[in-house]
Coordinates of C-alpha atoms in Angstrom, one line a residue:
M1 CA -80.5 25.0 46.6
E2 CA -77.8 27.2 48.0
R3 CA -75.1 28.4 45.6
G4 CA -72.4 26.4 47.5
E5 CA -74.4 23.2 47.3
M6 CA -75.0 23.8 43.6
R7 CA -71.2 24.3 43.0
D8 CA -70.4 21.0 44.9
L9 CA -73.1 19.1 42.9
L10 CA -71.7 20.4 39.6
K11 CA -68.2 19.4 40.6
K12 CA -69.4 15.9 41.6
R13 CA -71.2 15.5 38.2
A14 CA -68.3 16.8 36.3
S15 CA -66.0 14.3 38.0
Q16 CA -68.4 11.5 37.1
Y17 CA -68.5 12.5 33.5
I18 CA -64.7 12.7 33.4
L19 CA -64.5 9.2 34.8
V20 CA -67.0 7.9 32.3
W21 CA -65.2 9.4 29.3
F22 CA -61.8 8.2 30.7
G23 CA -63.3 4.7 30.9
I24 CA -64.5 5.0 27.3
F25 CA -61.1 6.3 26.3
L26 CA -59.4 3.2 27.9
M27 CA -61.8 0.8 26.1
I28 CA -61.1 2.5 22.7
N29 CA -57.4 2.3 23.3
N30 CA -57.5 -1.3 24.4
W31 CA -59.5 -2.2 21.3
T32 CA -57.1 -0.2 19.1
F33 CA -54.0 -1.8 20.4
A34 CA -55.4 -5.3 20.7
Q35 CA -54.8 -5.9 24.4
F36 CA -55.5 -9.6 24.6
R37 CA -56.4 -11.5 27.7
F38 CA -53.8 -14.0 28.9
G39 CA -54.9 -15.0 32.5
D40 CA -52.9 -17.3 34.8
V41 CA -50.3 -19.4 33.0
R42 CA -50.9 -22.5 35.1
R43 CA -54.7 -22.3 35.7
D44 CA -55.7 -21.1 32.2
W45 CA -53.0 -22.4 29.9
F46 CA -51.4 -25.7 31.0
P47 CA -51.8 -27.9 29.1
P48 CA -52.7 -25.8 26.0
A49 CA -55.0 -26.9 23.2
L50 CA -53.2 -27.5 19.9
T51 CA -54.8 -27.5 16.5
T52 CA -52.8 -28.5 13.4
L53 CA -53.5 -27.6 9.8
E54 CA -51.3 -28.7 6.9
F55 CA -51.1 -27.1 3.5
H56 CA -49.1 -28.7 0.6
V57 CA -47.9 -25.4 -0.8
G58 CA -44.2 -25.5 0.1
E59 CA -41.8 -25.0 3.0
P60 CA -42.8 -22.1 5.3
V61 CA -40.9 -18.9 5.5
A62 CA -43.1 -16.2 7.0
L63 CA -46.5 -15.9 8.7
E64 CA -48.8 -13.0 9.6
A65 CA -52.4 -12.7 10.9
G66 CA -55.1 -10.1 10.4
D67 CA -58.6 -9.5 9.2
F68 CA -58.0 -9.0 5.5
N69 CA -61.6 -9.4 4.2
G70 CA -63.5 -7.3 6.7
D71 CA -65.6 -10.1 8.2
G72 CA -64.3 -9.6 11.8
W73 CA -62.2 -12.8 11.9
D74 CA -58.4 -12.9 11.7
D75 CA -57.1 -14.6 8.5
L76 CA -53.5 -15.8 7.7
V77 CA -50.9 -14.8 5.2
I78 CA -48.1 -17.3 4.7
G79 CA -44.9 -17.1 2.7
V80 CA -43.4 -20.4 1.3
Y81 CA -40.9 -21.7 -1.1
N82 CA -40.8 -24.9 -3.1
A83 CA -38.0 -27.0 -1.5
Q84 CA -37.8 -29.2 -4.6
N85 CA -35.7 -26.9 -6.9
G86 CA -38.1 -24.0 -6.6
R87 CA -36.9 -20.6 -7.8
Q88 CA -39.7 -18.3 -6.4
I89 CA -41.2 -17.2 -3.1
S90 CA -44.9 -17.7 -3.1
T91 CA -47.3 -15.9 -0.7
F92 CA -50.8 -17.4 0.1
Y93 CA -53.9 -16.0 1.8
V94 CA -55.8 -18.4 4.1
P95 CA -59.3 -17.1 5.0
N96 CA -60.8 -17.6 8.4
T97 CA -64.5 -18.6 7.8
G98 CA -65.6 -17.9 11.3
D99 CA -65.0 -19.3 14.8
G100 CA -61.4 -20.1 14.0
H101 CA -61.9 -22.4 11.0
F102 CA -59.9 -22.0 7.8
V103 CA -60.2 -22.9 4.1
S104 CA -57.6 -23.8 1.6
P105 CA -55.0 -21.2 0.7
Y106 CA -55.2 -18.8 -2.2
L107 CA -52.0 -17.8 -4.1
V108 CA -51.8 -14.0 -4.0
A109 CA -48.2 -13.2 -5.0
E110 CA -45.1 -14.8 -6.5
S111 CA -41.6 -13.3 -6.5
P112 CA -39.6 -12.8 -9.7
V113 CA -38.0 -16.1 -10.9
L114 CA -34.4 -16.6 -9.7
Q115 CA -31.7 -18.0 -11.8
S116 CA -30.8 -20.7 -9.3
P117 CA -32.9 -22.9 -7.0
I118 CA -33.6 -21.7 -3.5
Q119 CA -31.4 -23.4 -0.8
G120 CA -33.2 -21.7 2.1
A121 CA -35.2 -18.7 3.1
G122 CA -36.4 -16.7 6.0
G123 CA -38.9 -13.9 6.5
E124 CA -40.9 -11.6 8.7
G125 CA -43.8 -9.3 8.1
V126 CA -45.9 -6.4 9.4
V127 CA -49.6 -5.9 9.1
A128 CA -50.8 -2.2 8.8
D129 CA -53.1 0.1 6.8
L130 CA -50.4 1.8 4.7
D131 CA -52.7 3.9 2.5
N132 CA -55.4 4.9 5.1
D133 CA -58.2 3.3 3.1
G134 CA -59.5 1.3 6.1
D135 CA -58.2 -2.1 4.7
L136 CA -55.2 -3.9 6.1
D137 CA -52.1 -4.3 4.0
V138 CA -49.1 -6.6 4.6
V139 CA -45.3 -5.9 4.3
M140 CA -43.3 -9.1 3.9
F141 CA -39.5 -9.1 4.1
Y142 CA -37.8 -12.1 2.6
T143 CA -34.2 -13.3 2.8
I144 CA -33.4 -15.9 0.2
T145 CA -30.2 -18.1 -0.2
V146 CA -29.3 -19.5 -3.6
L147 CA -26.2 -21.1 -5.1
E148 CA -24.4 -19.1 -7.8
D149 CA -21.5 -21.0 -9.4
G150 CA -21.4 -23.2 -6.3
T151 CA -21.1 -20.2 -3.9
P152 CA -24.0 -19.2 -1.5
S153 CA -25.5 -15.9 -2.4
V154 CA -28.2 -13.9 -0.5
K155 CA -31.1 -12.0 -2.0
N156 CA -33.4 -9.7 -0.2
S157 CA -36.9 -8.9 -1.3
L158 CA -39.7 -6.7 0.1
L159 CA -43.3 -7.5 -0.8
V160 CA -46.1 -5.1 -0.2
L161 CA -49.6 -6.6 -0.4
W162 CA -52.0 -3.8 -0.8
G163 CA -55.3 -5.1 0.6
N164 CA -58.5 -4.5 -1.2
G165 CA -60.7 -5.2 1.8
E166 CA -62.4 -8.4 0.6
G167 CA -59.5 -10.8 0.8
S168 CA -57.7 -9.9 -2.5
F169 CA -54.4 -8.1 -2.8
R170 CA -52.3 -6.1 -5.2
P171 CA -48.7 -7.3 -4.9
Q172 CA -45.8 -4.9 -5.2
W173 CA -42.2 -6.3 -5.2
L174 CA -39.4 -3.9 -4.2
E175 CA -35.7 -4.4 -4.5
M176 CA -33.7 -4.3 -1.3
P177 CA -30.0 -3.9 -0.4
L178 CA -28.2 -6.7 1.3
V179 CA -29.3 -6.8 4.9
V180 CA -29.2 -10.1 6.7
Y181 CA -28.3 -13.7 6.2
T182 CA -30.8 -16.5 6.8
F183 CA -28.8 -18.0 9.8
M184 CA -29.1 -14.7 11.7
Q185 CA -32.6 -13.6 10.7
P186 CA -33.7 -10.9 13.1
V187 CA -37.0 -10.5 14.8
N188 CA -38.1 -7.3 13.1
P189 CA -36.2 -6.6 9.9
V190 CA -38.7 -3.9 9.0
A191 CA -40.6 -1.3 11.0
V192 CA -43.7 0.3 9.6
A193 CA -44.5 3.8 11.1
D194 CA -45.0 7.4 10.2
F195 CA -41.5 8.9 10.1
D196 CA -42.3 12.2 8.5
G197 CA -45.6 13.2 10.2
D198 CA -47.7 13.2 7.0
G199 CA -50.2 10.6 8.3
L200 CA -49.0 7.8 6.0
K201 CA -47.0 4.8 7.2
D202 CA -43.5 4.5 5.9
I203 CA -41.2 1.4 5.9
A204 CA -37.8 1.4 7.6
Y205 CA -35.2 -1.3 7.2
P206 CA -31.5 -1.9 8.1
K207 CA -28.7 -1.7 5.7
F208 CA -25.2 -3.2 6.0
Y209 CA -23.1 -1.1 3.7
P210 CA -22.8 1.5 5.1
P211 CA -24.3 0.5 8.5
S212 CA -27.5 2.6 8.5
I213 CA -31.3 2.7 8.5
E214 CA -33.1 3.6 5.3
V215 CA -36.7 4.6 4.9
L216 CA -39.1 4.1 2.1
Y217 CA -41.3 7.2 2.5
N218 CA -44.9 6.6 1.5
R219 CA -46.0 9.1 -1.1
G220 CA -49.7 8.2 -1.0
D221 CA -50.1 6.8 -4.5
H222 CA -48.5 3.3 -3.9
S223 CA -45.1 4.9 -4.7
W224 CA -42.1 5.2 -2.5
E225 CA -39.2 7.5 -2.0
R226 CA -36.0 5.9 -0.7
K227 CA -33.8 8.0 1.7
E228 CA -31.1 7.3 4.2
F229 CA -32.4 7.9 7.7
I230 CA -29.7 7.2 10.2
L231 CA -26.0 6.3 10.0
I232 CA -24.9 4.0 12.8
P233 CA -21.4 4.4 14.3
A234 CA -19.8 1.7 16.4
K235 CA -19.3 2.5 20.1
E236 CA -15.9 0.7 20.3
K237 CA -12.7 1.3 18.2
S238 CA -11.8 -1.3 15.7
S239 CA -15.4 -2.5 15.4
V240 CA -18.3 -2.2 13.0
A241 CA -22.0 -1.9 14.1
M242 CA -24.3 -4.1 11.9
P243 CA -28.0 -3.2 12.3
L244 CA -30.5 -6.1 12.1
S245 CA -33.7 -5.5 14.1
L246 CA -36.0 -2.5 14.3
V247 CA -38.9 -1.2 16.5
A248 CA -40.6 2.1 15.8
D249 CA -42.8 4.3 18.0
D250 CA -43.3 8.0 18.8
L251 CA -41.2 8.1 22.0
D252 CA -41.1 11.9 22.6
G253 CA -44.7 12.8 21.5
D254 CA -43.9 15.0 18.5
G255 CA -46.1 13.1 16.1
K256 CA -43.2 11.5 14.3
S257 CA -42.0 7.9 14.9
D258 CA -38.6 7.3 16.4
V259 CA -36.6 4.1 16.1
V260 CA -35.0 1.5 18.3
I261 CA -32.2 -0.5 16.6
G262 CA -30.7 -3.8 17.6
G263 CA -27.7 -5.4 16.0
F264 CA -24.2 -6.8 16.7
C265 CA -20.8 -5.2 16.7
V266 CA -17.9 -7.0 15.0
T267 CA -14.9 -6.5 17.1
N268 CA -11.2 -7.2 16.3
A269 CA -9.6 -6.8 19.7
D270 CA -6.2 -8.5 19.9
K271 CA -6.6 -9.7 16.3
Q272 CA -9.4 -12.0 17.3
Q273 CA -12.9 -11.5 15.8
G274 CA -15.8 -11.3 18.3
Y275 CA -19.4 -10.3 18.4
K276 CA -21.3 -8.1 20.9
R277 CA -25.0 -7.2 20.8
F278 CA -25.9 -3.5 20.8
V279 CA -29.1 -1.4 21.1
K280 CA -29.4 2.2 20.0
V281 CA -32.4 4.6 20.2
Y282 CA -32.6 7.5 17.8
L283 CA -35.2 10.3 17.8
N284 CA -36.7 11.4 14.5
D285 CA -34.3 14.3 14.2
G286 CA -31.3 11.9 14.2
R287 CA -30.2 12.4 17.8
E288 CA -29.0 9.3 19.6
V289 CA -30.6 9.2 23.0
F290 CA -29.7 5.7 24.3
S291 CA -26.9 3.3 23.6
Y292 CA -26.3 -0.2 25.1
L293 CA -23.5 -2.6 24.4
S294 CA -23.5 -6.1 25.9
D295 CA -20.8 -6.9 28.3
V296 CA -21.0 -10.6 27.4
P297 CA -19.8 -11.6 23.9
D298 CA -21.6 -14.0 21.5
L299 CA -19.9 -16.8 19.6
T300 CA -21.9 -16.0 16.5
P301 CA -23.4 -12.8 15.2
L302 CA -26.8 -12.4 16.8
A303 CA -29.1 -9.4 17.2
P304 CA -30.8 -8.6 20.5
S305 CA -34.6 -8.8 20.7
V306 CA -36.0 -5.4 21.3
Y307 CA -39.5 -4.7 22.6
L308 CA -41.4 -1.6 23.8
T309 CA -44.2 -1.9 26.4
D310 CA -45.6 0.1 29.3
L311 CA -44.9 -2.1 32.3
T312 CA -45.1 0.7 34.9
N313 CA -48.6 1.9 34.0
D314 CA -47.5 5.6 33.6
G315 CA -48.3 6.0 29.9
V316 CA -44.6 5.8 28.9
K317 CA -43.2 2.7 27.3
E318 CA -40.2 0.9 28.7
L319 CA -37.5 -0.7 26.6
V320 CA -36.9 -4.4 26.9
L321 CA -33.8 -6.0 25.3
T322 CA -32.0 -9.4 25.4
K323 CA -28.4 -10.1 26.1
P324 CA -26.4 -13.3 26.7
L325 CA -26.8 -14.4 30.3
R326 CA -23.2 -15.7 30.3
K327 CA -20.5 -16.7 27.9
Q328 CA -21.5 -20.0 26.3
S329 CA -19.5 -22.9 24.9
P330 CA -19.4 -23.9 21.2
K331 CA -21.2 -27.1 22.2
E332 CA -24.1 -25.2 23.7
M333 CA -24.4 -22.9 20.8
Y334 CA -23.8 -25.1 17.8
L335 CA -24.6 -28.7 18.9
D336 CA -27.3 -28.2 21.6
R337 CA -28.7 -25.1 20.0
K338 CA -29.5 -23.6 23.4
W339 CA -29.1 -19.8 23.7
I340 CA -29.5 -18.6 27.2
D341 CA -30.6 -15.0 27.2
E342 CA -31.5 -12.4 29.9
C343 CA -34.2 -9.8 29.4
L344 CA -33.2 -6.4 30.7
I345 CA -35.7 -3.5 31.2
F346 CA -34.9 0.2 31.0
R347 CA -37.5 2.8 32.1
G348 CA -38.6 5.4 29.6
A349 CA -39.1 9.1 29.9
R350 CA -41.5 11.4 28.0
S351 CA -38.5 13.0 26.3
G352 CA -37.9 9.7 24.5
K353 CA -34.7 9.0 26.5
F354 CA -34.2 5.6 28.2
F355 CA -32.2 6.6 31.2
Y356 CA -33.0 4.3 34.1
Y357 CA -32.0 0.6 34.4
L358 CA -34.8 -1.2 36.3
G359 CA -33.3 -4.7 36.4
S360 CA -33.7 -8.2 34.8
L361 CA -37.2 -9.3 33.8
A362 CA -36.5 -13.0 33.0
V363 CA -34.0 -15.6 31.8
L364 CA -35.1 -17.2 28.5
W365 CA -34.2 -20.3 26.4
G366 CA -34.0 -18.2 23.2
E367 CA -33.5 -14.7 22.0
V368 CA -36.8 -13.5 20.5
V369 CA -39.4 -11.8 22.6
L370 CA -42.7 -12.1 20.8
Y371 CA -45.0 -10.6 23.5
I372 CA -44.9 -9.0 26.9
G373 CA -48.2 -8.3 28.6
G374 CA -49.2 -7.1 32.0
D375 CA -47.3 -4.8 34.4
M376 CA -44.4 -5.1 36.9
S377 CA -46.7 -6.9 39.4
L378 CA -47.6 -9.7 37.0
Y379 CA -46.3 -10.0 33.5
T380 CA -46.2 -12.7 30.8
I381 CA -43.5 -13.2 28.2
I382 CA -43.9 -15.3 25.0
A383 CA -40.5 -16.1 23.6
W384 CA -39.2 -17.9 20.5
S385 CA -35.7 -19.5 20.1
L386 CA -34.2 -19.1 16.7
G387 CA -31.7 -21.9 17.5
N388 CA -34.2 -24.8 17.8
G389 CA -37.6 -23.2 17.1
W390 CA -38.9 -23.5 20.6
I391 CA -41.8 -21.4 21.7
G392 CA -42.2 -20.9 25.4
I393 CA -44.5 -19.1 27.8
G394 CA -43.4 -17.7 31.1
Q395 CA -45.1 -15.6 33.8
W396 CA -43.6 -13.6 36.6
K397 CA -44.9 -12.0 39.7
G398 CA -42.5 -9.1 40.1
M399 CA -38.9 -9.3 38.9
G400 CA -37.3 -12.6 39.8
Y401 CA -40.3 -14.7 41.0
Q402 CA -41.7 -17.0 38.3
N403 CA -45.4 -17.8 38.5
G404 CA -45.1 -20.6 36.0
G405 CA -44.1 -21.5 32.5
F406 CA -43.6 -24.2 29.9
N407 CA -42.5 -24.9 26.3
V408 CA -45.3 -25.0 23.8
L409 CA -43.8 -26.1 20.5
D410 CA -40.5 -26.7 18.8
D411 CA -39.3 -26.4 15.2
A412 CA -41.2 -23.2 14.6
V413 CA -39.9 -21.2 11.6
A414 CA -42.4 -18.3 11.8
V415 CA -44.8 -17.1 14.5
A416 CA -47.8 -14.7 14.7
L417 CA -50.0 -13.7 17.5
G418 CA -53.7 -12.9 17.3
D419 CA -57.3 -13.7 18.4
I420 CA -58.3 -16.4 15.9
D421 CA -61.7 -17.3 17.5
N422 CA -62.7 -13.8 18.7
D423 CA -62.8 -14.8 22.4
S424 CA -60.5 -11.9 23.4
W425 CA -57.8 -14.4 24.5
I426 CA -54.5 -14.4 22.8
E427 CA -53.5 -17.3 20.5
I428 CA -50.1 -18.3 19.2
I429 CA -50.0 -19.3 15.5
A430 CA -46.8 -21.0 14.3
A431 CA -45.5 -22.4 11.0
I432 CA -43.7 -25.6 11.7
R433 CA -41.1 -27.5 9.7
T434 CA -42.3 -30.7 8.0
W435 CA -38.8 -32.1 7.3
G436 CA -38.9 -33.1 3.7
K437 CA -42.6 -33.1 3.0
N438 CA -42.4 -29.7 1.2
A439 CA -45.5 -28.6 3.1
T440 CA -46.5 -25.9 5.6
R441 CA -47.8 -27.1 8.9
I442 CA -49.7 -24.5 10.9
V443 CA -50.2 -25.1 14.7
I444 CA -52.6 -22.9 16.6
V445 CA -52.0 -22.8 20.3
T446 CA -55.0 -21.7 22.5
R447 CA -55.7 -21.8 26.2
K448 CA -56.8 -25.2 27.5
K449 CA -60.5 -24.2 27.9
S450 CA -60.9 -22.5 24.6
K451 CA -62.9 -23.7 21.6
Q452 CA -61.1 -25.9 19.1
V453 CA -60.2 -24.1 15.9
G454 CA -59.5 -26.0 12.7
M455 CA -59.8 -26.6 9.0
L456 CA -62.8 -26.6 6.7
E457 CA -62.8 -28.2 3.3
S458 CA -63.0 -25.7 0.4
K459 CA -64.1 -26.1 -3.2
H460 CA -61.4 -23.5 -4.1
S461 CA -58.1 -24.8 -5.5
K462 CA -54.9 -24.5 -3.6

C-alpha cells in the first residue's frame, strides 16, 4: 500500500472512531440529563391515559420524583399538611415497586410543631445528589400560613432529606428568612448547584429583606455555611425588586454555576402601586449580564417563569421567560383565574450573556413552564397555571404555528415530571386537591398507548 493511500485510510478510520465516540458521548449525555421522548402531541398523546392514586395522609403541598432506593424505578416524595387543625408539615416516601405500581406511603419527616394550626401551605423541591455518595437527596422548600392572634403569618422552612440509597432518609430542617407568600408561590424557590466550584451542590434561595439571593454552601459533612450571594437592585426609580424564582446553570463554562432570577418590581409611579415582572442573570462573580423588565403590568405580584434549554442545537442554552400577553381586567384575574402569558426566548452566548431576542415561543393559559423539549423546528411545552391548577400540553412547529395541544388536568397543587414506567417516555405526575377530604390524590398522566400504572396494596402502615 502506498504511503498516500495509507494516510487516507488512517484519516478515514480516525473519522469513524470520532463519530463512534461522539455518538457514545451523546448517549451518555442524553441519559445523564434524562431527555425523555414526547412524540407527536396529537398522534401519541390525545387523549392521554390517567391513573389516580389516593392517600389519606393530608392535603398535598409538594411533590418530587426520583429513584430513591436504587432499584431503577422512579419513586415519589410528597409533602402534606393535616387540614383539620394540623400544626406540622409531613413528608412521605412512596416506593415504586416496578412497572409504575406504588405501595402505601412511609412517613420520613415531620416539621417542628407550630403554635397555631396551619391555614394553608405551598412548596416546591429539587432532587439531587448533594453529598456525592451516589444516592439521591431531596431539598423541599415549604411556605406555611398560620394565624397568630387573628393575623395571618407566614413561616418558611427548608427540609433536606439525605438519602441512604435504600429508600430511607435522614431529615434535616433548616430555618429560612421570609421569602414568599403562599398566594404567589414561585416555580423554583430554590436552586441546587455548585456555586463555589468545590464539586458539592449548594442551595440558593431568594430573600426579601434586603432583596437578595443567599446561598447555603455545602461543606461536605451535612453542614452548611450561609452567605449573601447577590444584592438585587431595582431597574426603575421608586421601585423595589422582589426575587422569587431561581434557575442555576454554568452559563459561561468556568465550572461554577451562575443564576437566573425572576421576580416582580413594586412600583409607586404617580402614587399608584403597580407590579411588573423582571428577570436578571448574574454570573458567579456577581456581574449582571442580562436584565429584562416587562412592559405590561400585572394586577397582582407574580414572578415570571424562567427556563433554560438549548432550542438551537448549538450547545448553548437559551433563556425562556414569561410575561403578561396584555393588561388584564380584575374579573379575568380574580374571578375567572385566567392568566394569559406569552413565552419569550432569548438566545444565549458562551460568555453567559443573553443578548439576542429571538421572538415569542407560545401563548399560555398560565404562568409556569414545567418543561420545554425539542428544538426550534418542533418543540413541546408543558405548562401549569397557578391560578386554577390547569396543566396543559402544547406543541409548535416553528415559532407561531401550533401543531396541537390540550388541557390535561385542573386543580393541581404540585407537579413533577419523570419516567414512572421506564419506557423512556415522559410522564406528568400531579398532586390534586381533594376539597375537604384531607387526602392527597396523585394523578399520573401518560401517553395514550402506554401501560397503565397504579397502586399495589401494601402490608406496611401508612
